[in-house]
Amino acid sequence: MFLFRLLAAAVVAIVLIPSLAMAASPSWLRVRDAAMTWRERGNPQNAYALVAQHRGATAAEEVDRNFVAGFLALRALGQNEVAIGHFKSMAIATAGLRSSEDPAALRAMAGYWLGRTLQVMGKGEEARTLYTTAAMYRNTFYGLLAASQAGLADTTSAIAAVAPNYPRPELFWHDPRMNKDLVLAIIKTESNFRSQIVSSAGAMGDMQIMPGTVRAISRKTGVPLDPRLVASNRNYNVAVGSHYFAEMLTQYSGNVTLAAAAYNAGPGASNDWIRRFGDPRGTAIDIVDWIELIPFRETRGYVKKIVATYVSYLAISAVAQNGKP
């Protein structure tokens, strides 16, 4: 139950109402956004119809389309058997994914949602079998969730076995609200420790800090910050980035999921999603559902990666401190 506790601690805009004719659009992303708008406006039947009659142009689109259809059937319509069919189709479609499309994470996702649907249907043993299969992908968000749902033994050693893939360089930061494992998880997700990288949008260094964020921190703290050092000096970058993420943690009561969403998309966006979908810190909405309702594909993936990578770093640290799994 070690990972369950860790995960629990971490956990995690359409202007016009579209018409059903949108299903004929060649763009799956337009169809997806339109369907989620229907769901949000209280018409999950139309949302499901949009998705069900569309056909993805690629394996990745079919994986996502079947997920959305299954999610709507299960969580919005209560049609469990229909959801099972879509999640099975999702699992089958993962066979056509390229390695760059993260098939392991998506297979774990399909297995988790199959297990969750079976659990809702009262089929506990079948659900546990699916969760156990999904938990084979222990270093993914849904693999970790599945492991905890299956009640598997402590998986610290399983995660620590891949420790060479999780660098632990010595870093400097001064904000006590941030622990090293969380800082490392952010850096691995943001830049994979490529200190000199600058994104096409202008995000800089290990923690991929935007120039506007540097200016905002300077205004709030009254401390002049040098964007050139943010871009060129690792410790300077990490100090600034960890301070900003810590501010997000404070704003969201220590919730890593919400802080990660805000770090990636901005606190304005995160606050908007809380207003629209409910606050996952309480009982208004399940935190996994909240993540899947994030409208931005990049942010959905980012939040999952932050949580999974953070849990992995925590497990690796636990092994290092105890000297054994």
Coordinates of C-alpha atoms in Angstrom, one line a residue:
M1 CA 0.0 0.0 0.0
F2 CA 3.1 2.2 0.0
L3 CA 2.5 3.5 -3.5
F4 CA -1.2 4.0 -2.8
R5 CA -0.4 6.4 0.0
L6 CA 2.2 8.2 -2.2
L7 CA -0.2 8.5 -5.1
A8 CA -3.0 9.7 -2.8
A9 CA -0.8 12.4 -1.5
A10 CA 0.0 13.6 -5.0
V11 CA -3.4 13.0 -6.2
V12 CA -4.8 13.7 -9.8
A13 CA -12.3 26.1 -24.4
I14 CA -15.0 25.9 -26.8
V15 CA -16.9 29.2 -27.4
L16 CA -19.9 27.9 -29.4
I17 CA -22.0 24.8 -28.7
P18 CA -21.2 22.4 -31.6
S19 CA -23.8 20.6 -33.7
L20 CA -23.9 16.8 -34.2
A21 CA -22.7 17.4 -37.8
M22 CA -19.3 17.9 -36.3
A23 CA -18.9 14.1 -36.2
A24 CA -18.2 14.3 -40.0
S25 CA -15.1 16.5 -39.3
P26 CA -11.8 14.8 -40.3
S27 CA -10.2 16.2 -37.2
W28 CA -10.5 14.0 -34.1
L29 CA -9.4 16.7 -31.8
R30 CA -12.3 18.9 -33.0
V31 CA -14.7 16.1 -32.4
R32 CA -13.2 15.4 -29.0
D33 CA -13.5 19.0 -27.9
A34 CA -17.1 19.2 -29.2
A35 CA -18.1 16.1 -27.3
M36 CA -16.6 17.3 -24.1
T37 CA -18.5 20.6 -24.5
W38 CA -21.7 18.6 -24.9
R39 CA -20.9 16.7 -21.7
E40 CA -20.2 19.9 -19.8
R41 CA -23.4 21.5 -21.0
G42 CA -25.4 18.5 -19.6
N43 CA -26.0 16.5 -22.8
P44 CA -23.8 13.4 -22.5
Q45 CA -26.0 11.5 -25.0
N46 CA -25.0 13.9 -27.8
A47 CA -21.4 13.8 -26.6
Y48 CA -21.4 10.0 -26.9
A49 CA -23.1 10.1 -30.3
L50 CA -20.4 12.4 -31.6
V51 CA -17.6 10.1 -30.5
A52 CA -19.2 6.8 -31.3
Q53 CA -19.9 7.6 -35.0
H54 CA -16.4 9.0 -35.6
R55 CA -13.5 6.9 -36.8
G56 CA -10.0 7.8 -36.0
A57 CA -7.5 8.2 -38.9
T58 CA -4.7 6.6 -36.9
A59 CA -4.2 4.0 -34.2
A60 CA -3.6 6.8 -31.7
E61 CA -6.8 8.4 -32.5
E62 CA -8.7 5.2 -32.2
V63 CA -7.2 4.6 -28.8
D64 CA -8.2 8.0 -27.6
R65 CA -11.6 7.9 -29.3
N66 CA -12.5 4.6 -27.6
F67 CA -11.3 5.9 -24.3
V68 CA -13.5 9.0 -24.6
A69 CA -16.5 6.9 -25.7
G70 CA -15.9 4.5 -22.8
F71 CA -15.4 7.3 -20.3
L72 CA -18.7 9.0 -21.3
A73 CA -20.5 5.7 -21.3
L74 CA -19.3 4.8 -17.8
R75 CA -19.1 8.1 -16.0
A76 CA -21.8 10.2 -17.7
L77 CA -24.4 7.6 -19.0
G78 CA -24.0 4.7 -16.6
Q79 CA -23.9 2.3 -19.6
N80 CA -21.3 -0.2 -18.2
E81 CA -21.5 -2.8 -20.9
V82 CA -21.1 -0.2 -23.6
A83 CA -18.1 1.2 -21.7
I84 CA -16.5 -2.3 -21.5
G85 CA -16.8 -2.7 -25.3
H86 CA -15.0 0.6 -25.9
F87 CA -12.2 0.0 -23.4
K88 CA -11.6 -3.4 -24.9
S89 CA -11.4 -1.8 -28.3
M90 CA -9.0 0.7 -26.8
A91 CA -6.7 -2.0 -25.6
I92 CA -6.8 -3.7 -29.0
A93 CA -6.0 -0.5 -30.8
T94 CA -2.8 0.0 -28.7
A95 CA -1.2 -2.8 -30.7
G96 CA -0.9 -0.3 -33.6
L97 CA 0.8 2.4 -31.7
R98 CA 4.4 3.6 -32.5
S99 CA 6.9 3.5 -29.6
S100 CA 6.9 7.3 -29.6
E101 CA 3.2 7.3 -28.7
D102 CA 3.8 5.7 -25.3
P103 CA 2.0 2.4 -25.8
A104 CA 2.8 1.2 -22.3
A105 CA 1.0 4.1 -20.7
L106 CA -2.0 3.6 -22.9
R107 CA -2.2 -0.1 -22.3
A108 CA -2.1 0.5 -18.6
M109 CA -4.8 3.1 -19.1
A110 CA -7.1 0.7 -21.0
G111 CA -6.5 -2.0 -18.4
Y112 CA -7.3 0.3 -15.5
W113 CA -10.5 1.6 -17.0
L114 CA -11.6 -2.0 -17.9
G115 CA -10.9 -2.9 -14.3
R116 CA -12.7 0.1 -12.9
T117 CA -15.8 -0.6 -15.0
L118 CA -15.9 -4.3 -13.9
Q119 CA -15.6 -3.1 -10.3
V120 CA -18.6 -0.8 -10.8
M121 CA -20.5 -3.9 -12.1
G122 CA -19.7 -5.8 -9.0
K123 CA -17.2 -8.2 -10.7
G124 CA -14.4 -7.8 -8.2
E125 CA -12.3 -10.8 -9.2
E126 CA -12.4 -9.9 -12.9
A127 CA -11.6 -6.3 -12.1
R128 CA -8.6 -7.4 -10.0
T129 CA -7.3 -9.5 -12.9
L130 CA -7.4 -6.4 -15.2
Y131 CA -5.8 -4.2 -12.6
T132 CA -3.0 -6.7 -12.1
T133 CA -2.3 -6.8 -15.8
A134 CA -2.3 -3.0 -16.0
A135 CA 0.0 -2.9 -13.1
M136 CA 2.7 -4.5 -15.2
Y137 CA 3.4 -1.0 -16.4
R138 CA 4.4 0.2 -12.9
N139 CA 6.1 3.4 -14.0
T140 CA 3.0 4.9 -15.6
F141 CA 0.2 6.8 -14.0
Y142 CA -2.4 4.2 -14.6
G143 CA -0.1 1.4 -13.9
L144 CA 0.4 2.8 -10.4
L145 CA -3.3 3.4 -9.9
A146 CA -4.0 -0.2 -11.0
A147 CA -1.4 -1.6 -8.6
S148 CA -3.1 0.2 -5.7
Q149 CA -6.6 -0.9 -6.8
A150 CA -5.4 -4.5 -7.1
G151 CA -4.0 -4.4 -3.6
L152 CA -0.7 -5.6 -4.8
A153 CA 2.3 -5.9 -2.5
D154 CA 4.6 -2.9 -2.0
T155 CA 6.0 -2.2 -5.5
T156 CA 8.9 0.0 -4.3
S157 CA 11.5 -2.6 -5.4
A158 CA 9.8 -2.9 -8.8
I159 CA 10.1 0.8 -9.4
A160 CA 13.6 1.0 -8.0
A161 CA 14.8 -1.6 -10.5
V162 CA 14.6 1.1 -13.1
A163 CA 16.4 3.6 -11.0
P164 CA 19.1 4.2 -13.7
N165 CA 16.4 5.8 -15.8
Y166 CA 15.8 8.4 -13.1
P167 CA 18.9 10.6 -12.7
R168 CA 19.5 12.3 -9.3
P169 CA 22.0 15.1 -9.8
E170 CA 22.9 17.4 -7.0
L171 CA 20.8 20.5 -7.2
F172 CA 20.3 23.7 -5.3
W173 CA 17.1 25.3 -4.3
H174 CA 16.1 27.1 -1.2
D175 CA 12.3 26.7 -0.9
P176 CA 11.4 24.3 2.0
R177 CA 8.0 23.6 0.4
M178 CA 9.7 21.5 -2.3
N179 CA 11.3 18.2 -1.6
K180 CA 14.1 16.9 -3.9
D181 CA 12.0 14.0 -5.4
L182 CA 9.3 16.5 -6.6
V183 CA 12.0 18.8 -8.0
L184 CA 13.6 15.9 -9.9
A185 CA 10.2 14.7 -11.2
I186 CA 9.5 18.2 -12.6
I187 CA 12.9 18.5 -14.3
K188 CA 12.7 15.0 -15.8
T189 CA 9.2 15.7 -17.2
E190 CA 10.0 19.2 -18.4
S191 CA 13.5 18.8 -19.9
N192 CA 14.9 15.4 -19.1
F193 CA 17.8 17.2 -17.4
R194 CA 18.8 19.1 -20.6
S195 CA 19.9 22.3 -18.9
Q196 CA 20.4 24.5 -22.0
I197 CA 17.2 23.6 -23.8
V198 CA 14.9 26.5 -24.9
S199 CA 11.5 25.5 -26.2
S200 CA 9.9 27.0 -29.3
A201 CA 7.6 28.9 -27.0
G202 CA 10.6 30.3 -25.1
A203 CA 10.5 28.1 -22.0
M204 CA 14.0 27.9 -20.6
G205 CA 16.3 25.4 -18.9
D206 CA 15.7 22.4 -16.6
M207 CA 12.4 23.5 -15.4
Q208 CA 11.3 25.2 -18.6
I209 CA 10.5 28.6 -17.2
M210 CA 8.7 31.1 -19.4
P211 CA 10.1 34.7 -19.5
G212 CA 6.7 36.0 -18.3
T213 CA 6.9 33.7 -15.3
V214 CA 10.3 35.2 -14.4
R215 CA 8.8 38.7 -14.6
A216 CA 5.8 37.7 -12.5
I217 CA 8.0 36.3 -9.8
S218 CA 10.2 39.4 -9.8
R219 CA 7.1 41.6 -9.4
K220 CA 5.7 39.5 -6.6
T221 CA 8.9 39.0 -4.6
G222 CA 10.5 42.3 -5.3
V223 CA 13.7 40.4 -6.2
P224 CA 15.2 41.3 -9.6
L225 CA 15.7 38.1 -11.6
D226 CA 18.0 37.8 -14.6
P227 CA 16.4 35.8 -17.5
R228 CA 19.8 35.2 -18.9
L229 CA 20.8 33.2 -15.8
V230 CA 17.5 31.4 -15.8
A231 CA 18.4 30.2 -19.3
S232 CA 22.1 29.4 -18.7
N233 CA 22.6 28.5 -15.0
R234 CA 21.1 25.2 -13.7
N235 CA 20.9 26.1 -10.0
Y236 CA 19.5 29.5 -10.8
N237 CA 16.9 28.0 -13.0
V238 CA 16.0 25.3 -10.4
A239 CA 15.7 27.9 -7.7
V240 CA 13.3 30.0 -9.7
G241 CA 11.3 27.1 -11.0
S242 CA 11.0 25.4 -7.6
H243 CA 9.8 28.6 -6.0
Y244 CA 7.1 29.0 -8.7
F245 CA 5.9 25.4 -8.3
A246 CA 5.9 25.8 -4.5
E247 CA 3.7 28.9 -5.0
M248 CA 1.3 26.6 -6.9
L249 CA 1.4 24.0 -4.2
T250 CA 0.5 26.7 -1.6
Q251 CA -2.3 28.0 -3.8
Y252 CA -3.8 24.5 -4.1
S253 CA -3.4 23.3 -0.5
G254 CA -0.4 21.0 -1.3
N255 CA -2.2 19.1 -4.1
V256 CA 0.5 18.1 -6.6
T257 CA -2.0 17.3 -9.3
L258 CA -3.6 20.8 -9.3
A259 CA -0.2 22.4 -8.8
A260 CA 1.2 20.5 -11.9
A261 CA -1.8 21.5 -14.0
A262 CA -1.2 25.2 -13.0
Y263 CA 2.5 25.0 -13.6
N264 CA 1.9 23.7 -17.1
A265 CA -1.2 25.7 -18.2
G266 CA -1.2 28.5 -15.7
P267 CA -3.2 29.0 -12.5
G268 CA -6.0 30.8 -14.4
A269 CA -6.7 27.7 -16.4
S270 CA -6.5 25.4 -13.4
N271 CA -8.9 27.6 -11.5
D272 CA -11.3 27.6 -14.5
W273 CA -11.3 23.8 -14.6
I274 CA -12.0 23.6 -10.9
R275 CA -14.9 26.0 -11.4
R276 CA -16.2 24.0 -14.4
F277 CA -15.6 20.4 -13.3
G278 CA -15.5 20.6 -9.5
D279 CA -12.8 20.7 -6.9
P280 CA -11.0 17.3 -6.6
R281 CA -9.6 18.2 -3.2
G282 CA -13.1 17.5 -1.9
T283 CA -15.9 15.2 -2.9
A284 CA -17.2 17.2 -5.9
I285 CA -15.3 15.1 -8.4
D286 CA -12.9 12.1 -8.5
I287 CA -9.4 13.3 -9.1
V288 CA -8.8 10.9 -12.0
D289 CA -12.0 12.1 -13.7
W290 CA -10.8 15.7 -13.2
I291 CA -7.5 15.0 -14.9
E292 CA -9.3 13.3 -17.9
L293 CA -11.6 16.3 -18.3
I294 CA -8.7 18.8 -18.7
P295 CA -9.3 20.2 -22.2
F296 CA -5.6 20.4 -23.1
R297 CA -4.0 17.2 -24.3
E298 CA -0.6 18.4 -23.3
T299 CA -1.6 19.2 -19.8
R300 CA -3.5 15.9 -19.3
G301 CA -0.4 14.1 -20.2
Y302 CA 1.9 16.4 -18.2
V303 CA -0.1 15.9 -15.0
K304 CA 0.0 12.1 -15.3
K305 CA 3.7 12.1 -16.0
I306 CA 4.5 14.4 -13.0
V307 CA 2.5 12.2 -10.6
A308 CA 4.0 8.9 -11.9
T309 CA 7.5 10.3 -12.1
Y310 CA 7.2 11.8 -8.6
V311 CA 6.0 8.5 -7.1
S312 CA 8.9 6.7 -8.9
Y313 CA 11.4 9.1 -7.4
L314 CA 9.9 8.7 -3.9
A315 CA 10.2 4.9 -4.3
I316 CA 13.8 5.1 -5.4
S317 CA 14.6 7.3 -2.5
A318 CA 12.9 4.9 -0.1
V319 CA 15.1 2.1 -1.3
A320 CA 18.2 4.3 -1.1
Q321 CA 17.5 5.3 2.4
N322 CA 16.6 1.9 3.7
G323 CA 19.3 0.0 1.9
K324 CA 16.9 -2.6 0.6
P325 CA 13.4 -2.9 -1.1

